Amino acid sequence: MDYKADKDYLALKHRFDSYYEEKLLPLLEKSDKFRTRYLRNFWLLFLFAAVLYPIIIITIFRINWSEESPAIGLTLTISAVVAAIVSGPIYAYKKRAKSGGIMKEFASFFGTFEYEFERNLPDDLLEYSHIFPNFKYNSGDDFFYGTYKDVGITIAEEKLQKEIYVNKRRKKVDVFKGICVLLDMNKPFEGRTVVLKDSGMLNVFKKISGLQRVQLEDLLFEKIFEVYSDNQIEARYLLTTAFMERVLKLRDLFGGKSIQFSFFKDKLLFCIPTSQDMFEPCSFFKSAVNKPKVDLVFDQFYTVFSIIDILKLNQKIGM
């Protein structure tokens, strides 16, 4: 989204630029000093693999196997191991740079936050939300938790996967890749209400255990989403006309992506798919002091925190 005409954005961005010079730039300069060591190790491993890897693969295929040739499977295994070894310095640098205070300091511009590297939301929480019923693997990347404008919030970059069989082999496929935002609600409730992207004709076949379909009066909202709840009255208490209008505005903010959300245990979980690798202010192959990348991450944070602003979750009002 283009924020250039937004006065609130411009005022906040001006404050952030000063904050960047004072707080973030020293940390980025520090990370750039040890980045060069990781980069040197990467190129040494890359050159070693470039020489040794072809020799190993040629040797494998020249062997006269007595049984059905395992050469392809062995080649794939060796390729995966080599790739993991060569990319090791990239991962190590990313972990050290992010865990060294940069990400916590970045998020702390917006509120009071802590940061953890490669933490994810609990499986049972995601399952209870009923947004993603069919996943087996849950891996996290960036994980922030704290408060923004007195609202408790957790931001988790998540990848959920399931297993399928292709040619009698197990294969992992993505169920979801993007940002999950867990928020404290400004009004109490007891049940579960789930808002999913509309499945068109497949809605007839969709069933969620313990939940019933909720029909709402907002035709545009009904066209885009389908609502399920264990309490019809409470669902309408949560999904007021004003709240649904704000959700549609929020959907536009995220470029019309298939956002889905769930109310449960006085929480609101928003899930926004994206193919973009979020919250990456540090470069590996270029200088870590890269203001355009920092500005991009600022915009990403601003967009995520706009969920609270647009939905007015920081206001003790009827929704």
mmCIF file of C-alpha atoms in Angstrom:
data_model
loop_
_atom_site.group_PDB
_atom_site.id
_atom_site.type_symbol
_atom_site.label_atom_id
_atom_site.label_comp_id
_atom_site.label_asym_id
_atom_site.label_seq_id
_atom_site.Cartn_x
_atom_site.Cartn_y
_atom_site.Cartn_z
ATOM 1 C CA MET A 1 0.000 0.000 0.000
ATOM 2 C CA ASP A 2 1.230 3.528 -0.788
ATOM 3 C CA TYR A 3 1.332 5.567 2.430
ATOM 4 C CA LYS A 4 2.943 8.692 0.959
ATOM 5 C CA ALA A 5 -0.253 10.764 1.220
ATOM 6 C CA ASP A 6 -1.068 9.546 4.741
ATOM 7 C CA LYS A 7 -0.260 12.336 7.227
ATOM 8 C CA ASP A 8 -0.163 9.962 10.220
ATOM 9 C CA TYR A 9 2.270 7.703 8.372
ATOM 10 C CA LEU A 10 4.513 10.602 7.348
ATOM 11 C CA ALA A 11 4.660 11.966 10.895
ATOM 12 C CA LEU A 12 5.502 8.513 12.316
ATOM 13 C CA LYS A 13 8.066 7.869 9.581
ATOM 14 C CA HIS A 14 9.783 11.170 10.395
ATOM 15 C CA ARG A 15 10.083 10.102 14.031
ATOM 16 C CA PHE A 16 11.324 6.674 12.960
ATOM 17 C CA ASP A 17 14.127 8.173 10.837
ATOM 18 C CA SER A 18 15.513 9.858 13.957
ATOM 19 C CA TYR A 19 15.052 6.638 15.925
ATOM 20 C CA TYR A 20 16.926 4.759 13.189
ATOM 21 C CA GLU A 21 19.964 7.029 13.473
ATOM 22 C CA GLU A 22 20.042 6.752 17.259
ATOM 23 C CA LYS A 23 19.069 3.128 17.951
ATOM 24 C CA LEU A 24 19.141 0.927 14.850
ATOM 25 C CA LEU A 25 22.107 2.210 12.854
ATOM 26 C CA PRO A 26 24.707 1.311 15.539
ATOM 27 C CA LEU A 27 23.314 -2.231 15.722
ATOM 28 C CA LEU A 28 23.341 -2.607 11.932
ATOM 29 C CA GLU A 29 26.922 -1.334 11.732
ATOM 30 C CA LYS A 30 27.921 -3.847 14.386
ATOM 31 C CA SER A 31 26.255 -6.711 12.514
ATOM 32 C CA ASP A 32 27.977 -5.658 9.290
ATOM 33 C CA LYS A 33 31.364 -6.182 10.908
ATOM 34 C CA PHE A 34 30.726 -9.850 11.691
ATOM 35 C CA ARG A 35 28.748 -10.313 8.432
ATOM 36 C CA THR A 36 32.028 -10.196 6.465
ATOM 37 C CA ARG A 37 33.346 -13.218 8.407
ATOM 38 C CA TYR A 38 30.223 -15.255 7.661
ATOM 39 C CA LEU A 39 30.386 -14.180 4.022
ATOM 40 C CA ARG A 40 33.998 -15.348 3.744
ATOM 41 C CA ASN A 41 33.063 -18.745 5.232
ATOM 42 C CA PHE A 42 30.176 -19.012 2.770
ATOM 43 C CA TRP A 43 32.422 -18.504 -0.263
ATOM 44 C CA LEU A 44 35.014 -20.972 1.053
ATOM 45 C CA LEU A 45 32.333 -23.617 1.486
ATOM 46 C CA PHE A 46 30.828 -22.760 -1.890
ATOM 47 C CA LEU A 47 34.163 -23.177 -3.716
ATOM 48 C CA PHE A 48 34.900 -26.418 -1.859
ATOM 49 C CA ALA A 49 31.466 -27.789 -2.805
ATOM 50 C CA ALA A 50 31.840 -26.610 -6.416
ATOM 51 C CA VAL A 51 34.985 -28.747 -6.759
ATOM 52 C CA LEU A 52 34.033 -31.781 -4.694
ATOM 53 C CA TYR A 53 30.314 -32.136 -5.464
ATOM 54 C CA PRO A 54 30.649 -32.963 -9.219
ATOM 55 C CA ILE A 55 33.324 -35.568 -8.427
ATOM 56 C CA ILE A 56 31.052 -37.287 -5.914
ATOM 57 C CA ILE A 57 28.045 -37.290 -8.255
ATOM 58 C CA ILE A 58 30.055 -38.633 -11.222
ATOM 59 C CA THR A 59 31.491 -41.370 -8.997
ATOM 60 C CA ILE A 60 28.019 -42.388 -7.819
ATOM 61 C CA PHE A 61 26.678 -42.819 -11.339
ATOM 62 C CA ARG A 62 29.748 -44.749 -12.506
ATOM 63 C CA ILE A 63 29.295 -47.407 -9.844
ATOM 64 C CA ASN A 64 27.879 -50.641 -11.253
ATOM 65 C CA TRP A 65 25.073 -51.224 -8.741
ATOM 66 C CA SER A 66 24.154 -54.886 -8.308
ATOM 67 C CA GLU A 67 20.524 -54.085 -7.517
ATOM 68 C CA GLU A 68 18.106 -51.431 -8.720
ATOM 69 C CA SER A 69 20.238 -48.300 -8.845
ATOM 70 C CA PRO A 70 19.864 -46.053 -5.777
ATOM 71 C CA ALA A 71 21.939 -43.399 -7.542
ATOM 72 C CA ILE A 72 19.118 -40.858 -7.920
ATOM 73 C CA GLY A 73 18.011 -41.118 -4.298
ATOM 74 C CA LEU A 74 21.610 -40.937 -3.058
ATOM 75 C CA THR A 75 22.278 -37.943 -5.296
ATOM 76 C CA LEU A 76 19.269 -36.092 -3.908
ATOM 77 C CA THR A 77 20.368 -36.817 -0.335
ATOM 78 C CA ILE A 78 23.919 -35.631 -0.960
ATOM 79 C CA SER A 79 22.632 -32.534 -2.752
ATOM 80 C CA ALA A 80 20.453 -31.636 0.227
ATOM 81 C CA VAL A 81 23.369 -32.120 2.646
ATOM 82 C CA VAL A 82 25.722 -30.000 0.524
ATOM 83 C CA ALA A 83 23.124 -27.237 0.202
ATOM 84 C CA ALA A 84 22.597 -27.238 3.976
ATOM 85 C CA ILE A 85 26.330 -27.023 4.666
ATOM 86 C CA VAL A 86 26.953 -24.248 2.143
ATOM 87 C CA SER A 87 23.993 -22.192 3.380
ATOM 88 C CA GLY A 88 25.039 -22.674 7.008
ATOM 89 C CA PRO A 89 26.829 -19.293 7.295
ATOM 90 C CA ILE A 90 23.748 -17.497 5.914
ATOM 91 C CA TYR A 91 21.530 -19.040 8.585
ATOM 92 C CA ALA A 92 24.096 -18.450 11.346
ATOM 93 C CA TYR A 93 24.461 -14.780 10.417
ATOM 94 C CA LYS A 94 20.706 -14.247 10.228
ATOM 95 C CA LYS A 95 20.198 -15.808 13.656
ATOM 96 C CA ARG A 96 23.021 -13.838 15.285
ATOM 97 C CA ALA A 97 22.047 -10.522 13.703
ATOM 98 C CA LYS A 98 18.350 -10.785 14.531
ATOM 99 C CA SER A 99 18.804 -12.195 18.027
ATOM 100 C CA GLY A 100 21.410 -9.577 18.831
ATOM 101 C CA GLY A 101 18.867 -6.866 19.492
ATOM 102 C CA ILE A 102 18.038 -5.452 16.070
ATOM 103 C CA MET A 103 14.534 -6.907 15.824
ATOM 104 C CA LYS A 104 13.577 -6.152 19.425
ATOM 105 C CA GLU A 105 14.780 -2.579 19.004
ATOM 106 C CA PHE A 106 12.906 -2.285 15.708
ATOM 107 C CA ALA A 107 9.584 -3.425 17.152
ATOM 108 C CA SER A 108 10.108 -1.365 20.301
ATOM 109 C CA PHE A 109 9.721 1.800 18.251
ATOM 110 C CA PHE A 110 6.017 0.923 17.998
ATOM 111 C CA GLY A 111 5.445 -0.309 21.548
ATOM 112 C CA THR A 112 6.840 -2.571 24.255
ATOM 113 C CA PHE A 113 8.087 -5.777 22.637
ATOM 114 C CA GLU A 114 10.257 -8.852 22.984
ATOM 115 C CA TYR A 115 11.634 -10.875 20.068
ATOM 116 C CA GLU A 116 12.484 -14.548 19.571
ATOM 117 C CA PHE A 117 14.053 -16.163 16.530
ATOM 118 C CA GLU A 118 12.263 -19.150 14.960
ATOM 119 C CA ARG A 119 9.534 -19.414 17.556
ATOM 120 C CA ASN A 120 6.003 -20.254 16.419
ATOM 121 C CA LEU A 121 2.482 -20.163 17.784
ATOM 122 C CA PRO A 122 1.485 -23.399 19.588
ATOM 123 C CA ASP A 123 -0.126 -26.108 17.461
ATOM 124 C CA ASP A 124 -3.081 -26.458 19.829
ATOM 125 C CA LEU A 125 -3.853 -22.725 19.569
ATOM 126 C CA LEU A 126 -3.856 -22.839 15.770
ATOM 127 C CA GLU A 127 -5.969 -26.004 15.758
ATOM 128 C CA TYR A 128 -8.444 -24.490 18.219
ATOM 129 C CA SER A 129 -8.854 -21.451 15.953
ATOM 130 C CA HIS A 130 -10.284 -23.739 13.223
ATOM 131 C CA ILE A 131 -8.589 -21.657 10.538
ATOM 132 C CA PHE A 132 -6.094 -24.403 9.650
ATOM 133 C CA PRO A 133 -7.536 -27.838 10.470
ATOM 134 C CA ASN A 134 -5.204 -29.886 8.282
ATOM 135 C CA PHE A 135 -1.556 -29.250 9.075
ATOM 136 C CA LYS A 136 1.142 -31.492 10.512
ATOM 137 C CA TYR A 137 4.255 -29.315 10.593
ATOM 138 C CA ASN A 138 4.538 -25.857 12.109
ATOM 139 C CA SER A 139 7.707 -23.805 11.696
ATOM 140 C CA GLY A 140 8.273 -20.217 12.738
ATOM 141 C CA ASP A 141 10.635 -17.449 11.764
ATOM 142 C CA ASP A 142 10.252 -14.026 13.385
ATOM 143 C CA PHE A 143 8.206 -13.865 16.588
ATOM 144 C CA PHE A 144 7.291 -10.653 18.424
ATOM 145 C CA TYR A 145 5.140 -10.275 21.524
ATOM 146 C CA GLY A 146 4.226 -7.255 23.594
ATOM 147 C CA THR A 147 1.793 -4.349 23.548
ATOM 148 C CA TYR A 148 0.840 -1.712 21.002
ATOM 149 C CA LYS A 149 -1.345 1.143 22.240
ATOM 150 C CA ASP A 150 -2.152 -0.936 25.342
ATOM 151 C CA VAL A 151 -3.340 -3.901 23.248
ATOM 152 C CA GLY A 152 -1.603 -7.233 23.788
ATOM 153 C CA ILE A 153 -0.304 -8.513 20.462
ATOM 154 C CA THR A 154 1.788 -11.399 19.139
ATOM 155 C CA ILE A 155 3.154 -11.313 15.589
ATOM 156 C CA ALA A 156 4.360 -14.657 14.264
ATOM 157 C CA GLU A 157 5.767 -15.441 10.844
ATOM 158 C CA GLU A 158 4.497 -18.977 10.247
ATOM 159 C CA LYS A 159 4.725 -21.785 7.725
ATOM 160 C CA LEU A 160 2.232 -24.639 8.146
ATOM 161 C CA GLN A 161 2.571 -27.798 6.072
ATOM 162 C CA LYS A 162 0.884 -31.133 5.573
ATOM 163 C CA GLU A 163 2.023 -34.397 3.985
ATOM 164 C CA ILE A 164 0.808 -35.795 0.711
ATOM 165 C CA TYR A 165 1.927 -38.824 -1.282
ATOM 166 C CA VAL A 166 3.304 -38.348 -4.792
ATOM 167 C CA ASN A 167 4.451 -41.472 -6.645
ATOM 168 C CA LYS A 168 4.409 -43.391 -3.350
ATOM 169 C CA ARG A 169 6.698 -40.836 -1.731
ATOM 170 C CA ARG A 170 5.820 -38.453 1.067
ATOM 171 C CA LYS A 171 5.986 -34.789 0.202
ATOM 172 C CA LYS A 172 5.426 -31.670 2.295
ATOM 173 C CA VAL A 173 3.155 -28.993 0.855
ATOM 174 C CA ASP A 174 2.301 -25.615 2.307
ATOM 175 C CA VAL A 175 -1.078 -25.123 3.971
ATOM 176 C CA PHE A 176 -0.232 -21.555 4.965
ATOM 177 C CA LYS A 177 2.741 -19.218 4.705
ATOM 178 C CA GLY A 178 2.464 -15.727 6.081
ATOM 179 C CA ILE A 179 1.792 -13.654 9.182
ATOM 180 C CA CYS A 180 -0.377 -14.639 12.144
ATOM 181 C CA VAL A 181 -1.380 -11.802 14.458
ATOM 182 C CA LEU A 182 -2.867 -12.740 17.846
ATOM 183 C CA LEU A 183 -4.655 -9.874 19.581
ATOM 184 C CA ASP A 184 -6.344 -9.231 22.905
ATOM 185 C CA MET A 185 -9.981 -8.232 22.398
ATOM 186 C CA ASN A 186 -11.575 -5.134 23.890
ATOM 187 C CA LYS A 187 -14.830 -6.928 24.695
ATOM 188 C CA PRO A 188 -15.363 -10.257 26.479
ATOM 189 C CA PHE A 189 -16.903 -13.376 24.944
ATOM 190 C CA GLU A 190 -16.995 -17.099 25.660
ATOM 191 C CA GLY A 191 -17.460 -19.025 22.424
ATOM 192 C CA ARG A 192 -15.716 -19.497 19.102
ATOM 193 C CA THR A 193 -16.476 -17.636 15.899
ATOM 194 C CA VAL A 194 -14.446 -18.341 12.755
ATOM 195 C CA VAL A 195 -14.395 -16.164 9.637
ATOM 196 C CA LEU A 196 -12.992 -17.969 6.590
ATOM 197 C CA LYS A 197 -12.555 -17.015 2.969
ATOM 198 C CA ASP A 198 -15.590 -17.899 0.905
ATOM 199 C CA SER A 199 -15.293 -21.222 -0.930
ATOM 200 C CA GLY A 200 -18.059 -20.593 -3.450
ATOM 201 C CA MET A 201 -20.028 -23.720 -4.332
ATOM 202 C CA LEU A 202 -17.858 -25.758 -1.941
ATOM 203 C CA ASN A 203 -19.480 -23.993 1.020
ATOM 204 C CA VAL A 204 -22.253 -26.618 0.820
ATOM 205 C CA PHE A 205 -19.773 -29.367 1.699
ATOM 206 C CA LYS A 206 -17.788 -27.535 4.385
ATOM 207 C CA LYS A 207 -18.438 -28.672 7.936
ATOM 208 C CA ILE A 208 -16.650 -27.572 11.104
ATOM 209 C CA SER A 209 -17.158 -29.786 14.134
ATOM 210 C CA GLY A 210 -19.159 -28.059 16.850
ATOM 211 C CA LEU A 211 -19.795 -24.911 14.792
ATOM 212 C CA GLN A 212 -22.766 -23.783 12.713
ATOM 213 C CA ARG A 213 -22.962 -21.525 9.677
ATOM 214 C CA VAL A 214 -23.906 -17.932 10.531
ATOM 215 C CA GLN A 215 -25.837 -15.834 8.023
ATOM 216 C CA LEU A 216 -25.100 -12.101 8.199
ATOM 217 C CA GLU A 217 -26.947 -9.149 6.693
ATOM 218 C CA ASP A 218 -23.912 -7.501 5.089
ATOM 219 C CA LEU A 219 -24.069 -8.848 1.518
ATOM 220 C CA LEU A 220 -20.546 -7.764 0.554
ATOM 221 C CA PHE A 221 -19.061 -9.364 3.665
ATOM 222 C CA GLU A 222 -21.073 -12.538 3.001
ATOM 223 C CA LYS A 223 -19.745 -12.632 -0.558
ATOM 224 C CA ILE A 224 -16.127 -12.544 0.599
ATOM 225 C CA PHE A 225 -16.292 -14.503 3.859
ATOM 226 C CA GLU A 226 -18.164 -17.367 5.455
ATOM 227 C CA VAL A 227 -18.786 -17.362 9.186
ATOM 228 C CA TYR A 228 -19.092 -20.297 11.599
ATOM 229 C CA SER A 229 -19.778 -20.124 15.327
ATOM 230 C CA ASP A 230 -20.893 -22.139 18.332
ATOM 231 C CA ASN A 231 -23.055 -19.193 19.407
ATOM 232 C CA GLN A 232 -25.129 -17.373 16.788
ATOM 233 C CA ILE A 233 -25.985 -14.472 19.112
ATOM 234 C CA GLU A 234 -22.389 -13.984 20.178
ATOM 235 C CA ALA A 235 -21.207 -14.081 16.559
ATOM 236 C CA ARG A 236 -23.450 -11.123 15.748
ATOM 237 C CA TYR A 237 -22.301 -9.412 18.947
ATOM 238 C CA LEU A 238 -18.715 -9.650 17.648
ATOM 239 C CA LEU A 239 -19.377 -9.055 13.947
ATOM 240 C CA THR A 240 -21.228 -5.769 14.142
ATOM 241 C CA THR A 241 -21.867 -3.749 10.996
ATOM 242 C CA ALA A 242 -19.101 -1.317 11.949
ATOM 243 C CA PHE A 243 -16.625 -4.143 12.604
ATOM 244 C CA MET A 244 -17.375 -5.829 9.263
ATOM 245 C CA GLU A 245 -16.827 -2.522 7.454
ATOM 246 C CA ARG A 246 -13.436 -2.204 9.155
ATOM 247 C CA VAL A 247 -12.503 -5.774 8.183
ATOM 248 C CA LEU A 248 -13.258 -4.991 4.536
ATOM 249 C CA LYS A 249 -11.059 -1.904 4.795
ATOM 250 C CA LEU A 250 -8.356 -4.047 6.364
ATOM 251 C CA ARG A 251 -8.637 -6.549 3.530
ATOM 252 C CA ASP A 252 -8.048 -3.726 1.038
ATOM 253 C CA LEU A 253 -5.006 -2.649 3.061
ATOM 254 C CA PHE A 254 -3.496 -6.089 2.526
ATOM 255 C CA GLY A 255 -4.154 -5.987 -1.205
ATOM 256 C CA GLY A 256 -7.317 -8.102 -1.165
ATOM 257 C CA LYS A 257 -5.454 -11.144 0.134
ATOM 258 C CA SER A 258 -7.364 -14.081 1.596
ATOM 259 C CA ILE A 259 -7.223 -12.990 5.217
ATOM 260 C CA GLN A 260 -9.018 -15.229 7.705
ATOM 261 C CA PHE A 261 -9.631 -14.734 11.406
ATOM 262 C CA SER A 262 -11.017 -16.388 14.495
ATOM 263 C CA PHE A 263 -12.414 -15.232 17.848
ATOM 264 C CA PHE A 264 -11.717 -17.504 20.821
ATOM 265 C CA LYS A 265 -10.803 -17.212 24.511
ATOM 266 C CA ASP A 266 -11.048 -13.388 24.442
ATOM 267 C CA LYS A 267 -8.510 -13.365 21.595
ATOM 268 C CA LEU A 268 -8.642 -12.496 17.912
ATOM 269 C CA LEU A 269 -6.321 -14.347 15.544
ATOM 270 C CA PHE A 270 -5.714 -12.834 12.115
ATOM 271 C CA CYS A 271 -3.901 -14.869 9.451
ATOM 272 C CA ILE A 272 -2.589 -13.075 6.369
ATOM 273 C CA PRO A 273 -0.914 -15.126 3.615
ATOM 274 C CA THR A 274 2.127 -13.694 1.886
ATOM 275 C CA SER A 275 4.966 -15.066 -0.231
ATOM 276 C CA GLN A 276 7.201 -12.217 0.932
ATOM 277 C CA ASP A 277 9.894 -12.927 3.514
ATOM 278 C CA MET A 278 8.860 -10.404 6.148
ATOM 279 C CA PHE A 279 10.916 -8.396 8.645
ATOM 280 C CA GLU A 280 14.336 -8.711 6.977
ATOM 281 C CA PRO A 281 16.323 -5.505 7.627
ATOM 282 C CA CYS A 282 19.752 -7.198 7.355
ATOM 283 C CA SER A 283 21.387 -8.191 4.084
ATOM 284 C CA PHE A 284 23.910 -11.012 3.732
ATOM 285 C CA PHE A 285 25.479 -10.423 0.328
ATOM 286 C CA LYS A 286 25.313 -6.638 0.688
ATOM 287 C CA SER A 287 26.034 -4.242 3.517
ATOM 288 C CA ALA A 288 23.732 -4.675 6.511
ATOM 289 C CA VAL A 289 23.482 -0.885 6.615
ATOM 290 C CA ASN A 290 20.750 -0.698 4.010
ATOM 291 C CA LYS A 291 18.188 2.048 4.658
ATOM 292 C CA PRO A 292 15.766 1.003 1.863
ATOM 293 C CA LYS A 293 15.462 -2.469 3.438
ATOM 294 C CA VAL A 294 14.930 -0.887 6.844
ATOM 295 C CA ASP A 295 12.223 1.355 5.402
ATOM 296 C CA LEU A 296 10.519 -1.684 3.866
ATOM 297 C CA VAL A 297 10.427 -3.418 7.259
ATOM 298 C CA PHE A 298 9.059 -0.227 8.817
ATOM 299 C CA ASP A 299 6.212 -0.307 6.274
ATOM 300 C CA GLN A 300 5.554 -3.967 7.060
ATOM 301 C CA PHE A 301 5.298 -3.240 10.775
ATOM 302 C CA TYR A 302 3.120 -0.210 10.115
ATOM 303 C CA THR A 303 0.730 -2.321 8.051
ATOM 304 C CA VAL A 304 0.479 -5.048 10.703
ATOM 305 C CA PHE A 305 -0.144 -2.569 13.515
ATOM 306 C CA SER A 306 -2.799 -0.927 11.357
ATOM 307 C CA ILE A 307 -4.968 -3.962 12.203
ATOM 308 C CA ILE A 308 -5.370 -2.571 15.717
ATOM 309 C CA ASP A 309 -5.890 0.988 14.497
ATOM 310 C CA ILE A 310 -8.452 0.130 11.823
ATOM 311 C CA LEU A 311 -10.396 -2.295 14.009
ATOM 312 C CA LYS A 312 -10.161 0.160 16.937
ATOM 313 C CA LEU A 313 -9.166 -2.605 19.321
ATOM 314 C CA ASN A 314 -7.450 -0.051 21.545
ATOM 315 C CA GLN A 315 -10.788 1.655 22.233
ATOM 316 C CA LYS A 316 -13.232 0.366 24.818
ATOM 317 C CA ILE A 317 -16.227 0.776 22.547
ATOM 318 C CA GLY A 318 -19.005 -1.273 21.047
ATOM 319 C CA MET A 319 -17.587 -2.860 17.929
#
